[in-house]
PDB file of C-alpha atoms in Angstrom:
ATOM      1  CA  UNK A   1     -76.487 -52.832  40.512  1.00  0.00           C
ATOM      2  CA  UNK A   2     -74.317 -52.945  37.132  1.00  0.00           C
ATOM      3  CA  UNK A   3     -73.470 -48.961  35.861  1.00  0.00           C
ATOM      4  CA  UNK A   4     -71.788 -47.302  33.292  1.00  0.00           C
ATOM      5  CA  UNK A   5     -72.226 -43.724  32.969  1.00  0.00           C
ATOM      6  CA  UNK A   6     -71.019 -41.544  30.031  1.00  0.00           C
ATOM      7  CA  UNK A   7     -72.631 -37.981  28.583  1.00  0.00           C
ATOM      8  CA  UNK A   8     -75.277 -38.113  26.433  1.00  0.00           C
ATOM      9  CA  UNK A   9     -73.885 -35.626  23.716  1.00  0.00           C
ATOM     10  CA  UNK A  10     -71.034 -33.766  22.865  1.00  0.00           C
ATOM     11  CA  UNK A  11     -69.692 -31.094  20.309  1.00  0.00           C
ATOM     12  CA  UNK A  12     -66.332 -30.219  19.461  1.00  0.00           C
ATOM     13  CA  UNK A  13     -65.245 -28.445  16.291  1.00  0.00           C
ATOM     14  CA  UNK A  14     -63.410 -30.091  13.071  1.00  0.00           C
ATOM     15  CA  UNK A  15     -59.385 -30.290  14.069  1.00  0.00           C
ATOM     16  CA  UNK A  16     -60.142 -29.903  18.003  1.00  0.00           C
ATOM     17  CA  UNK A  17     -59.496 -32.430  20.362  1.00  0.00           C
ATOM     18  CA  UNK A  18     -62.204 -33.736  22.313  1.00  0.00           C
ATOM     19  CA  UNK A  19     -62.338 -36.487  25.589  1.00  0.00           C
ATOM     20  CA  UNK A  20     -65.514 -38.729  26.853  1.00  0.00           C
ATOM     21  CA  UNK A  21     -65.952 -39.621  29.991  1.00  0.00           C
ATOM     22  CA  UNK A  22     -66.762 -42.838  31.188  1.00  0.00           C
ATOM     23  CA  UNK A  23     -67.682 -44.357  35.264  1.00  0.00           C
ATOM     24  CA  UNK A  24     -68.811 -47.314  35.898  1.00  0.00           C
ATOM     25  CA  UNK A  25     -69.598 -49.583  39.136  1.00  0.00           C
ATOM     26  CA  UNK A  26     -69.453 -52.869  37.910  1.00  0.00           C
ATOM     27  CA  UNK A  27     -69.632 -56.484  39.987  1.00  0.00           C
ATOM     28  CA  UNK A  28     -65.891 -57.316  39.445  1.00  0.00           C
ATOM     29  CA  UNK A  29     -63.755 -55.714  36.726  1.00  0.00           C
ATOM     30  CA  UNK A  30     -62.196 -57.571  33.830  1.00  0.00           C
ATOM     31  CA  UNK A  31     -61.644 -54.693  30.935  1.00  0.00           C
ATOM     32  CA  UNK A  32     -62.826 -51.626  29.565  1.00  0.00           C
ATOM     33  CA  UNK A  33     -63.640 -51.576  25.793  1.00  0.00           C
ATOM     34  CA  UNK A  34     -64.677 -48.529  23.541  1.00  0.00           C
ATOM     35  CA  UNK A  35     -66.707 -48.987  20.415  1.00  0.00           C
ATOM     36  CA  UNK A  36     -67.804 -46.343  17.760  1.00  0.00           C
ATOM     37  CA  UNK A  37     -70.741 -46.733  16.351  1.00  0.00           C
ATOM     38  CA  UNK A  38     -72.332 -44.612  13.386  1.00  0.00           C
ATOM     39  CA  UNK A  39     -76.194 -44.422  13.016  1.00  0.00           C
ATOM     40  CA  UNK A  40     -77.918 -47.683  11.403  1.00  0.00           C
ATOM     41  CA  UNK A  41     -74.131 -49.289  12.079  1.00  0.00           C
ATOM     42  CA  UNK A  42     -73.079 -51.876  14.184  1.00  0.00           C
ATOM     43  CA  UNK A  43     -70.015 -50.935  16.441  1.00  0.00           C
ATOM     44  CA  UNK A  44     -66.631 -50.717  15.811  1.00  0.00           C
ATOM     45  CA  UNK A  45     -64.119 -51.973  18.035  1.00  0.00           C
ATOM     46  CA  UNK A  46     -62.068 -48.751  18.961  1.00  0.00           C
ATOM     47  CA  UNK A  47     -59.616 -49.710  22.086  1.00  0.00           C
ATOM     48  CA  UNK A  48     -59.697 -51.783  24.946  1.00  0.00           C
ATOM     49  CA  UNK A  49     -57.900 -51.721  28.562  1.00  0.00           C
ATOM     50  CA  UNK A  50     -57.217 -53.591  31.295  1.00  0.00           C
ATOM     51  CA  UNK A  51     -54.344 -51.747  33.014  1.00  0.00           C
ATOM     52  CA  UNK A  52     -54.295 -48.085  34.283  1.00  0.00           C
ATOM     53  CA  UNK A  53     -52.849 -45.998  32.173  1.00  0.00           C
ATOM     54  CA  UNK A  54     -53.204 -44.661  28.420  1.00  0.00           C
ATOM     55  CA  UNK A  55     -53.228 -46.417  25.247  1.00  0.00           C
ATOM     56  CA  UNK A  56     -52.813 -44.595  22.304  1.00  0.00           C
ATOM     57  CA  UNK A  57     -54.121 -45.888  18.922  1.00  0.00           C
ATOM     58  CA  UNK A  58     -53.013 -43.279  16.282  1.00  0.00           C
ATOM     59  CA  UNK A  59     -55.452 -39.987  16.178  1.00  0.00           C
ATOM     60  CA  UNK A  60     -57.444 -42.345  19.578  1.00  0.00           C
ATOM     61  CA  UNK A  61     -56.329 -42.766  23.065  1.00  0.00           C
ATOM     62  CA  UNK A  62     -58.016 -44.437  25.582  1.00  0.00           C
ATOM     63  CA  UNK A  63     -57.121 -44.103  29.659  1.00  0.00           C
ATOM     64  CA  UNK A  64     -58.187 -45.701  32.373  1.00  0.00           C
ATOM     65  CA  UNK A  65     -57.986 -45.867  35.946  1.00  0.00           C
ATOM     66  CA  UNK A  66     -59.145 -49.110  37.830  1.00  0.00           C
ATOM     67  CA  UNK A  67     -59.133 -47.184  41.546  1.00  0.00           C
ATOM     68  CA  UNK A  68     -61.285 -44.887  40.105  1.00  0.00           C
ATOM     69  CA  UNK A  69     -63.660 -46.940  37.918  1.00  0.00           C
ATOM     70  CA  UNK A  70     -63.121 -44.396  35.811  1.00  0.00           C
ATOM     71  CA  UNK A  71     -62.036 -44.214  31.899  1.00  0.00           C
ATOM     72  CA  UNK A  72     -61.705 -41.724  28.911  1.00  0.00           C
ATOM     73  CA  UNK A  73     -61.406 -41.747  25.330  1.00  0.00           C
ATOM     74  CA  UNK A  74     -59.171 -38.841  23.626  1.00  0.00           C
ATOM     75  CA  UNK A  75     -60.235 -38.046  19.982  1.00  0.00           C
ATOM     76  CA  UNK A  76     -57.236 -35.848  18.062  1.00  0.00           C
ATOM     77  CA  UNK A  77     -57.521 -33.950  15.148  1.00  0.00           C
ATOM     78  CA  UNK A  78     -61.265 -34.423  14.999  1.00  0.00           C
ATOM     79  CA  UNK A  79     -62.562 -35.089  11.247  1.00  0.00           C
ATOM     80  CA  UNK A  80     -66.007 -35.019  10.220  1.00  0.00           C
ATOM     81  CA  UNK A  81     -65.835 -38.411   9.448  1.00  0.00           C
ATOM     82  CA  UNK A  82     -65.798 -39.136  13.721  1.00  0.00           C
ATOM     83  CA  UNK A  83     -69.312 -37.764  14.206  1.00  0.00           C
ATOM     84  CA  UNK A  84     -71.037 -41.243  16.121  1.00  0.00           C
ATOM     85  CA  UNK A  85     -71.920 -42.454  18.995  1.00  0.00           C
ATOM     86  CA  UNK A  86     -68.956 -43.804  21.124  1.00  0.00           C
ATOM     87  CA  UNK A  87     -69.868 -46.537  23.306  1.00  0.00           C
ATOM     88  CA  UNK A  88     -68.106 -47.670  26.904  1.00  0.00           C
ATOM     89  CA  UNK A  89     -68.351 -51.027  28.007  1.00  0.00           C
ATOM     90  CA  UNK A  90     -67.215 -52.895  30.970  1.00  0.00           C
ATOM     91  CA  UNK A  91     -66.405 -56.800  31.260  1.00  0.00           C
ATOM     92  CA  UNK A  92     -67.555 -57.719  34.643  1.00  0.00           C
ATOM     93  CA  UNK A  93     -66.896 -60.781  36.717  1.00  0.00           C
ATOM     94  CA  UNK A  94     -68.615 -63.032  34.433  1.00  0.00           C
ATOM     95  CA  UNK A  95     -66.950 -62.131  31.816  1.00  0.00           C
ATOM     96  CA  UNK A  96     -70.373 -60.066  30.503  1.00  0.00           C
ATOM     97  CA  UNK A  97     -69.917 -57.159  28.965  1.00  0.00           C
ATOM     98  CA  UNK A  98     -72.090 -54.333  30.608  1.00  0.00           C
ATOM     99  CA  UNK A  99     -72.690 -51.309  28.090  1.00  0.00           C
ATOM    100  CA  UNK A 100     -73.041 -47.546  28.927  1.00  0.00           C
ATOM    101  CA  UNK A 101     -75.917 -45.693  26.866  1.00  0.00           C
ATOM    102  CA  UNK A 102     -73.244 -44.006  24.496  1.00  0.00           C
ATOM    103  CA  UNK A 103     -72.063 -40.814  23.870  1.00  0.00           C
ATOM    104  CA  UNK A 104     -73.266 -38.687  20.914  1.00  0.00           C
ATOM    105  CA  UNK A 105     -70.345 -36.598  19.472  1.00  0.00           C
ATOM    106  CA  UNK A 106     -71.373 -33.856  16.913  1.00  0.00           C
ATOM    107  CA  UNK A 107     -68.649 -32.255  14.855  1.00  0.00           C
ATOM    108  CA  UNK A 108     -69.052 -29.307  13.198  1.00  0.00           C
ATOM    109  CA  UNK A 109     -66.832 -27.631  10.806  1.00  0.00           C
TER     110      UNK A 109
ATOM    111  CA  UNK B   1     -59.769 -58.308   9.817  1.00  0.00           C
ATOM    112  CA  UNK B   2     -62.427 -60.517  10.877  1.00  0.00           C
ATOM    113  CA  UNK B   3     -65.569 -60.405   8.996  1.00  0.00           C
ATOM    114  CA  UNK B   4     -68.862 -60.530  10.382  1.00  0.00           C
ATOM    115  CA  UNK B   5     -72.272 -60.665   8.261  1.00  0.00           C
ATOM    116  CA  UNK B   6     -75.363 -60.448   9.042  1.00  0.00           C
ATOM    117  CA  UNK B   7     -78.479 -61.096   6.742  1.00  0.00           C
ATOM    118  CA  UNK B   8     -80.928 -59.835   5.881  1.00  0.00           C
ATOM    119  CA  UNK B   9     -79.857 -56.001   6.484  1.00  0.00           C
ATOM    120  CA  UNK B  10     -83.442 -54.756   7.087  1.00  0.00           C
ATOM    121  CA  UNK B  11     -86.843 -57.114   7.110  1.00  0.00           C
ATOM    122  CA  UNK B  12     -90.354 -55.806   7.103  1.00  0.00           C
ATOM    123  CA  UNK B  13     -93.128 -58.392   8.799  1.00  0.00           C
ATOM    124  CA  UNK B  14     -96.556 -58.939   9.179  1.00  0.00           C
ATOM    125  CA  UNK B  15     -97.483 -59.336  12.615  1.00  0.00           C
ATOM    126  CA  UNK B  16     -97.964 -62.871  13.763  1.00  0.00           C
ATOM    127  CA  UNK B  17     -95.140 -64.209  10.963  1.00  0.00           C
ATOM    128  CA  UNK B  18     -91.717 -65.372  11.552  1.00  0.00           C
ATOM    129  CA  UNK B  19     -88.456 -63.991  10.756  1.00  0.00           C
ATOM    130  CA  UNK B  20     -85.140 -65.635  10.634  1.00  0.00           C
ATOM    131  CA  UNK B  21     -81.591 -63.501  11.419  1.00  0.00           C
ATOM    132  CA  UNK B  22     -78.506 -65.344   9.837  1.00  0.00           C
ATOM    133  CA  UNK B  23     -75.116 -64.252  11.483  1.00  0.00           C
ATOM    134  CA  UNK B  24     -71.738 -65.935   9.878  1.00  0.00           C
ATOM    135  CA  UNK B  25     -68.396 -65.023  10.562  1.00  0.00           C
ATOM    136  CA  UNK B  26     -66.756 -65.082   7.087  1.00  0.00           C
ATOM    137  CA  UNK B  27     -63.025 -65.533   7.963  1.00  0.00           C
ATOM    138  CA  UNK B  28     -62.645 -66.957  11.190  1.00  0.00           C
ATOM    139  CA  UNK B  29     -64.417 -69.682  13.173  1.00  0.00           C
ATOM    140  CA  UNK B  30     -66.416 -68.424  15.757  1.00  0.00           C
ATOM    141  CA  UNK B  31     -67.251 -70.841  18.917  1.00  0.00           C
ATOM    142  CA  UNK B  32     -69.135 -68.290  20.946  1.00  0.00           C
ATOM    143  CA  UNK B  33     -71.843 -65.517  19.291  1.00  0.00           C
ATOM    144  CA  UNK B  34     -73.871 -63.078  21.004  1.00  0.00           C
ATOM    145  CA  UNK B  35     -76.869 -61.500  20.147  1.00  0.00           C
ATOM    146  CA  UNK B  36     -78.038 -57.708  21.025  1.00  0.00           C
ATOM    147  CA  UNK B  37     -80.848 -56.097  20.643  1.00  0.00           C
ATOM    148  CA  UNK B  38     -80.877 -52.081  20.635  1.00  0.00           C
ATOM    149  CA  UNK B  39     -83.582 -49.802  20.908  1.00  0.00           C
ATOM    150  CA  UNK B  40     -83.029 -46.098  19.094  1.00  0.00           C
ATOM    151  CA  UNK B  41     -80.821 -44.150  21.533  1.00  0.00           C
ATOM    152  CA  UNK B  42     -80.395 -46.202  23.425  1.00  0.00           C
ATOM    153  CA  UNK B  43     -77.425 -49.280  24.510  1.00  0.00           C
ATOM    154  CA  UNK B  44     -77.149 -52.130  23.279  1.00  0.00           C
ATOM    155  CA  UNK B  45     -79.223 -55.370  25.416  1.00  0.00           C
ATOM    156  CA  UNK B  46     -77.449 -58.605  25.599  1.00  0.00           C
ATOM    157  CA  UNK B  47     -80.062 -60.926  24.498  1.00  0.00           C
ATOM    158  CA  UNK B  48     -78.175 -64.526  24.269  1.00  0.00           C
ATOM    159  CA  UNK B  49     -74.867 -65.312  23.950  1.00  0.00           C
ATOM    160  CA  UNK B  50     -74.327 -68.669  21.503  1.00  0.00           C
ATOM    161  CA  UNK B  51     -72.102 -71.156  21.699  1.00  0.00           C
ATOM    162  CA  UNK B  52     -71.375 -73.752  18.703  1.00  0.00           C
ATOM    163  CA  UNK B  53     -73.127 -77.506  19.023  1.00  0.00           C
ATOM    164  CA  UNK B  54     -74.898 -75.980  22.299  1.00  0.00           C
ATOM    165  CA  UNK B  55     -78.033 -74.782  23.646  1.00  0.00           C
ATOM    166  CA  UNK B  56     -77.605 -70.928  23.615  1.00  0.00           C
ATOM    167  CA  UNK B  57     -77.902 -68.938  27.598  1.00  0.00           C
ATOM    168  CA  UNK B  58     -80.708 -66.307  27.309  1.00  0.00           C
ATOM    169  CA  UNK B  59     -80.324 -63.422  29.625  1.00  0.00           C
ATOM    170  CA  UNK B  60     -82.916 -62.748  32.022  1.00  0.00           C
ATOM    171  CA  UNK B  61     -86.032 -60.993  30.911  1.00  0.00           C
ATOM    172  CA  UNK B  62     -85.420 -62.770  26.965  1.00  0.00           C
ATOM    173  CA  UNK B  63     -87.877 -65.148  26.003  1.00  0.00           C
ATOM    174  CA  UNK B  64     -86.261 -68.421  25.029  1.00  0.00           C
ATOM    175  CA  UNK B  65     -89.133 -69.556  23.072  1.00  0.00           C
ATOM    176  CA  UNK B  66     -89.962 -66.464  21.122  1.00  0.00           C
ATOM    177  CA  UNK B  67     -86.159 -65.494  20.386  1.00  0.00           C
ATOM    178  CA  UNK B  68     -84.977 -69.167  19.261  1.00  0.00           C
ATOM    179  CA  UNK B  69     -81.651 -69.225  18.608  1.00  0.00           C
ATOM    180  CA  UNK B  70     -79.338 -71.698  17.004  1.00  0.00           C
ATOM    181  CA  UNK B  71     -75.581 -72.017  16.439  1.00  0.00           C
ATOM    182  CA  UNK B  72     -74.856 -75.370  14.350  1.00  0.00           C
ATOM    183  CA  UNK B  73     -72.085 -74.732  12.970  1.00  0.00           C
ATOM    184  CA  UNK B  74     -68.639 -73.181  13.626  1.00  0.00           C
ATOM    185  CA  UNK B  75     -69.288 -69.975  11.212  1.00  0.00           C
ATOM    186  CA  UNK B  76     -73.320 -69.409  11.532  1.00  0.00           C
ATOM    187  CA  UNK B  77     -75.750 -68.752  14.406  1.00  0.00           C
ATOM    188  CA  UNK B  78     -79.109 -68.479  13.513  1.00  0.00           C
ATOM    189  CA  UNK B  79     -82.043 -65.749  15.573  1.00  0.00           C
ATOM    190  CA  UNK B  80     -85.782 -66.104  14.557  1.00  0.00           C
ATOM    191  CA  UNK B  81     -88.502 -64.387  16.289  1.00  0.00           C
ATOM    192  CA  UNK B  82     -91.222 -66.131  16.172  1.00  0.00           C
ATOM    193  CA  UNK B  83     -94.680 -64.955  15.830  1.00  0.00           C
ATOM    194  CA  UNK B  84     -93.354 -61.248  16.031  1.00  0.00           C
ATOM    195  CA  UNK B  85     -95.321 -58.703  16.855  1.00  0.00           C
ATOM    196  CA  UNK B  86     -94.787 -54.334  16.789  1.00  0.00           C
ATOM    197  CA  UNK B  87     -92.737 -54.456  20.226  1.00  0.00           C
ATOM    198  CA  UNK B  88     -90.182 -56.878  18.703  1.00  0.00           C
ATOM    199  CA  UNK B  89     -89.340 -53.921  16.340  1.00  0.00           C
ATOM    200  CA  UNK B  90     -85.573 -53.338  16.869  1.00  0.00           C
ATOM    201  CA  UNK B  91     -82.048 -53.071  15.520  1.00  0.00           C
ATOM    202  CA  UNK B  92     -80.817 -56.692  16.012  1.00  0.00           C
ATOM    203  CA  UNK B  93     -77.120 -57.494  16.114  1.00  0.00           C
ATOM    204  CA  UNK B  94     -75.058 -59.999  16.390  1.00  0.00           C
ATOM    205  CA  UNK B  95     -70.991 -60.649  17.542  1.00  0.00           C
ATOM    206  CA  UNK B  96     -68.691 -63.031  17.512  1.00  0.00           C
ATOM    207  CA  UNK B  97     -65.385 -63.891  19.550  1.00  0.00           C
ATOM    208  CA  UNK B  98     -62.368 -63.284  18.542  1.00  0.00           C
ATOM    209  CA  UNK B  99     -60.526 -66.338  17.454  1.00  0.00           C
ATOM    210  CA  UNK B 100     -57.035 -64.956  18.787  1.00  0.00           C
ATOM    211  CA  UNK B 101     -57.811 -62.871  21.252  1.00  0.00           C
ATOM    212  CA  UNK B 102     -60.589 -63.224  23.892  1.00  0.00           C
ATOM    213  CA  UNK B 103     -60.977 -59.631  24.121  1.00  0.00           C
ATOM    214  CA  UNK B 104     -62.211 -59.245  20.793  1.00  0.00           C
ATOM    215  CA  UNK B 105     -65.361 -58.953  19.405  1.00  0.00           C
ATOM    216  CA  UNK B 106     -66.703 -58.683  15.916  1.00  0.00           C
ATOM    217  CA  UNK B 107     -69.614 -57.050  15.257  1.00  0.00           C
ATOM    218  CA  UNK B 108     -72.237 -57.946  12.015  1.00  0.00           C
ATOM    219  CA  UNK B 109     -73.907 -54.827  10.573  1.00  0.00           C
ATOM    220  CA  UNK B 110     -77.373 -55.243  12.205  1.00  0.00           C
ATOM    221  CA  UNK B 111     -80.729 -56.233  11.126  1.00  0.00           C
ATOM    222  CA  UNK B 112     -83.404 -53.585  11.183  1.00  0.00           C
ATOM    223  CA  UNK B 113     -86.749 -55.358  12.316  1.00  0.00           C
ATOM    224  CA  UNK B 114     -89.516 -53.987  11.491  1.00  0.00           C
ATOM    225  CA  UNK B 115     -93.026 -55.217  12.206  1.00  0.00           C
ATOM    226  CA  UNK B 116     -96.321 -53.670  11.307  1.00  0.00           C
TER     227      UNK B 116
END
């Protein structure tokens, strides 16, 4: 079956730096997308790869390694305002996006 | 950026009553839509994904003829639940494709179901 794994919560501290995790086993492979999504909101595109390697996006990076079926998303200078839920999700063969549970990141000052 | 809206925002029912989702992208013409359904805490479900002037491709499990879904027109796909009942309470949204790139997807701001 279609997987996505990612941790349930996280806390990091206001100006830390913090990275989710994300695996997934997927029936063909055809991108990895990120999404931030604060409670009662709709997500927010965040990053998306296709390629190993990092792509940075200002105070957001996102990596990813295809051999591994493995990706991460790097939050800088963490600001209050990034408390949400940060969602992986994998495009498989069919072009269908499958979607981990999210990850619940708490900052605290 | 593209726009997506989604109306209304939150809906109470009676049980047994209908309730009609509107999704419209506001600055872009969207071909294909897709509708999710997400339960607290928990991912987002793939319910249907919409495509304009077509009959929309339910994934497995959705009930076409309780979750009715149309997309007439270029900018609006339509979701009504029909004869809802407690269980159908959810957090429905809706996306649409990026006109440029096929990565993309823009997400409306949800509709909070709620039926009592």
């Amino acid at each position: 079956g279609q997987n996505i794994d990612q941790p349930t919560e996280m806390t990091a501290t206001e100006g830390a730096i913090v990275q989710i995790n994300c695996t997934y086993q997927t029936s063909g492979f055809n991108g990895l997308f990120w999404y931030q999504q604060h409670a009662g909101e709709a997500p927010t595109f965040l990053s998306y790869n296709v390629l190993d390697g990092l792509e940075e996006k200002g105070r957001f990076s996102s990596f990813l390694s295809r051999s591994k079926g493995y990706s991460y998303l790097l939050l800088k200078e963490l600001q209050m305002k990034d408390s949400a839920s940060y969602l992986c999700a994998v495009r498989d063969s069919n072009y269908q996006l499958i979607w981990g549970a999210g990850t619940k990141l708490i900052i605290k000052p | 950026g593209a726009v997506v809206s989604q109306h209304p925002s939150r809906v109470i029912c009676k049980s047994g009553t209908s309730v009609k989702i509107e999704c419209r992208s506001l600055d872009f013409q969207a071909t294909t839509m897709f509708w999710y359904r997400q339960f607290p805490k928990k991912s987002l479900m793939l319910m249907a994904t919409s495509n304009e002037g077509s009959k929309a491709t339910y994934e497995q499990g959705v009930e076409k003829d309780k979750f009715l879904i149309n997309h007439a027109s270029l900018t609006l796909s339509t979701l009504t639940v029909t004869s809802a009942h407690p269980e159908d309470s959810s957090f429905y949204i809706c996306s649409a494709k990026g006109a440029v790139y096929d990565y993309e997807q823009y997400f409306g701001p949800g509709t909070r179901l709620t039926v009592t």
